[in-house]
Amino acid sequence: MLETITSTDDTESRARPSRGAVHLEKKAVVARPADLMVPIRSLGENHRGRIGEHLLALSPQDRYFRFGFTAKDAQIQAYVDGLNFERDEIFGIYNRRLKLIGMAHLAYSSADRVSASSEFGVSVSEHVRGRGYGARLFERAVMHARNEGVTAMYVHVLSENTAMLKIARRGGATVVRDGSESEAYLRLTPATFQTQVTEIMEEHLAQANYHLKAQAKQFWDTIGRFQHAWRPAKEDSPSE
């Protein structure tokens, strides 16, 4: 039995290719102002290793929610190796130690993004849950998809994944539940001058934030090496 759930808020969701019935609601998704500033940047080929570290650190349950099955290390590595940074868009959140603590994969149905559809997948490290990072990654992906001319976003998620379903419902999605799986559809409004400028500004700020974190990490790593070299000499001192 199918259960259809609708919402009147604004946002969006996570996904895989659509399966089964989807009820399309005649309602456009309008991006709402973010109430939490999180530096989210686009990730490229040079981030592939950190993406792998982030996904491999997920617990079995988190892997189950993210991929729809309890993915083994080899399967996750194959997914990471197969990421196409030219075709799709990958977004990430880094902490001050330059650990990737959240990432989103926005996959397009075709190379020609104008009038194409997109799928969204997201994962957030367990120790930073409850801070709204999943929703922010979703909003960032939605804004980018709109600016690229994408007209629809799909989510295919396990019905047990209540956190992702909540994001979809809050985003104004129509969610159809069919047993252990759920699916949502979001119609995206065309880009505006505001969405285009906002994305450019957010990307610049996120990249600046990343470089500052990289410089700070390099500084403290250097201090740590000096301390490591100094401590043994101090411990060997006859005065100690």
C-alpha atoms as one frame of an Amber mdcrd trajectory, in Angstrom:
protein
   0.000   0.000   0.000   1.359   3.400  -0.983   1.287   6.293   1.429   1.627
   9.771  -0.055   2.979  12.570   2.118   3.064  16.225   1.114   4.404  19.339
   2.744   4.114  23.095   2.238   7.598  24.191   3.326  10.560  24.967   1.034
  13.839  22.918   0.574  14.865  19.599  -1.087  16.369  15.989  -0.759  18.603
  12.913  -1.431  18.443  10.303  -4.165  19.091   7.565  -6.646  17.326   6.731
  -9.924  13.571   6.812  -9.549  11.772   3.511  -9.038   8.057   2.917  -8.712
   5.212   5.384  -8.617   5.780   9.044  -7.849   2.966  11.530  -7.344   3.928
  14.869  -8.870   2.621  17.833  -6.980   2.124  21.012  -8.975   4.167  23.187
  -6.725   7.555  24.797  -7.246  10.317  24.627  -4.685  11.508  27.999  -3.451
  14.831  28.210  -1.641  14.472  29.558   1.895  17.107  31.747   3.525  19.699
  29.714   5.407  19.612  30.209   9.168  22.963  28.471   9.618  26.109  29.605
   7.838  28.167  26.556   6.877  31.137  26.766   4.498  30.246  24.295   1.729
  32.590  24.056  -1.235  32.657  22.175  -4.499  35.025  19.205  -4.466  37.270
  18.140  -7.294  39.573  15.300  -8.243  42.123  16.290  -5.576  39.515  15.593
  -2.868  38.817  12.005  -3.944  41.016  10.551  -1.206  39.269  12.487   1.564
  35.878  11.506   0.158  36.948   7.888   0.444  38.131   8.377   4.032  34.804
   9.974   4.966  32.647   7.236   3.437  34.787   4.366   4.706  34.473   5.771
   8.234  30.656   5.446   8.118  29.125   2.823  10.391  27.319  -0.197   8.868
  23.951   1.457   9.546  25.043   4.731   7.955  26.307   2.825   4.931  22.938
   1.090   4.743  21.110   4.422   4.728  23.521   6.096   2.298  23.722   3.357
  -0.338  20.540   1.376   0.302  22.546  -1.646   1.461  25.388  -2.301   3.905
  28.185  -1.507   1.482  31.526  -3.211   2.046  34.814  -1.320   1.891  35.549
  -2.563  -1.641  32.126  -1.418  -2.870  32.566   2.023  -1.337  36.022   2.340
  -2.859  34.612   1.381  -6.255  31.967   4.112  -5.846  34.641   6.678  -4.932
  36.874   5.610  -7.835  33.921   5.983 -10.198  32.957   9.532  -9.203  32.783
  11.737 -12.288  33.761  15.256 -11.256  33.317  16.546 -14.803  29.695  15.453
 -15.144  28.367  15.558 -11.576  28.770  17.983  -8.694  30.226  16.984  -5.317
  29.938  19.259  -2.284  31.707  18.973   1.044  32.040  20.377   4.555  35.467
  20.302   6.191  36.285  20.763   9.864  39.302  22.712  11.113  41.496  19.606
  10.874  40.591  19.318   7.185  38.563  16.189   7.786  35.592  15.843   5.468
  32.602  15.607   7.826  29.806  15.900   5.279  29.458  15.389   1.549  26.731
  15.446  -1.061  26.646  13.957  -4.539  24.462  15.686  -7.116  24.238  13.364
 -10.121  22.739  14.466 -13.429  20.634  12.356 -15.752  22.553  13.602 -18.790
  25.602  15.633 -19.726  23.290  18.375 -20.989  22.058  19.809 -17.702  19.490
  22.166 -19.191  16.070  20.597 -18.575  17.774  17.516 -17.098  16.848  15.879
 -13.803  19.171  15.249 -10.876  19.614  12.837  -7.989  20.905  13.699  -4.550
  22.827  11.610  -2.033  24.269  12.834   1.256  26.248  11.584   4.262  27.275
  13.316   7.493  29.766  12.011  10.059  28.098  10.695  13.186  29.874  13.001
  15.654  28.498  16.156  13.977  24.882  15.070  13.529  22.090  17.367  14.634
  23.730  20.566  13.369  21.717  20.853  10.177  24.599  19.935   7.866  22.515
  17.510   5.806  19.855  20.131   5.170  22.471  22.749   4.277  24.166  20.410
   1.820  20.778  19.767   0.307  19.999  23.482  -0.040  23.399  24.102  -1.630
  22.795  21.319  -4.139  19.329  22.627  -4.962  20.648  26.128  -5.611  23.388
  24.778  -7.859  20.951  22.576  -9.774  18.645  25.545 -10.353  21.543  27.670
 -11.582  22.517  24.875 -13.986  19.012  24.811 -15.470  17.984  21.509 -13.910
  14.217  21.171 -13.660  13.699  18.290 -11.217  15.375  16.554  -8.301  14.614
  13.023  -7.168  15.220  11.222  -3.928  15.227   7.477  -3.494  15.689   6.544
   0.160  14.903   3.769   2.593  11.716   4.451   4.547  13.708   3.880   7.763
  15.829   6.911   6.987  13.571   9.359   8.803  16.196  12.133   8.831  16.367
  12.240   5.040  12.613  11.973   4.682  12.239  14.915   7.060  14.527  17.015
   4.868  12.468  16.036   1.820   9.158  16.896   3.477  10.487  20.199   4.785
  11.594  20.925   1.252   8.051  20.742  -0.034   8.498  17.330  -1.626   5.845
  14.807  -2.380   6.984  11.541  -0.812   5.585   8.175  -1.840   6.257   5.221
   0.444   6.228   1.728  -0.966   7.200  -0.749   1.744  10.849  -0.422   2.722
  11.575   2.296   0.147  10.421   5.863  -0.377  10.683   8.241  -3.274  10.293
  11.992  -3.588  10.056  14.425  -6.459  10.865  18.115  -6.410  10.207  20.528
  -9.254  12.876  23.227  -9.278  12.136  26.820 -10.173  14.376  28.592 -12.697
  17.491  30.357 -11.495  17.396  34.025 -10.577  20.072  36.686 -10.371  19.992
  36.265  -6.591  20.606  32.504  -6.684  23.477  32.950  -9.126  25.185  35.665
  -7.079  24.566  33.792  -3.823  26.199  30.634  -5.142  29.262  32.548  -6.354
  29.635  34.275  -2.986  29.152  31.074  -0.991  31.716  29.223  -3.096  34.303
  32.001  -2.695  33.724  32.146   1.065  33.959  28.360   1.381  37.199  28.220
  -0.586  38.684  31.046   1.491  37.621  29.217   4.653  39.251  26.012   3.381
  42.544  27.752   2.624  42.591  29.381   6.064  42.040  25.988   7.668  44.805
  24.510   5.510  47.238  27.236   6.574  46.293  26.837  10.240  46.714  23.066
  10.017  50.121  23.460   8.374  51.198  25.872  11.128  50.119  23.588  13.961
  51.598  20.541  12.244  54.922  22.382  12.072  54.689  23.335  15.753  53.881
  19.719  16.564  56.989  18.491  14.735  59.155  20.962  16.641  57.620  19.864
  19.947  58.132  16.222  19.081  61.801  16.863  18.277  62.305  18.925  21.453
  60.611  16.648  24.010  63.008  13.675  23.779  65.984  15.972  24.331  64.266
  17.468  27.366  63.460  14.056  28.803  67.116  12.984  28.416  68.410  16.078
  30.234  70.347  15.206  33.462  68.566  18.043  35.286  65.204  16.360  34.931
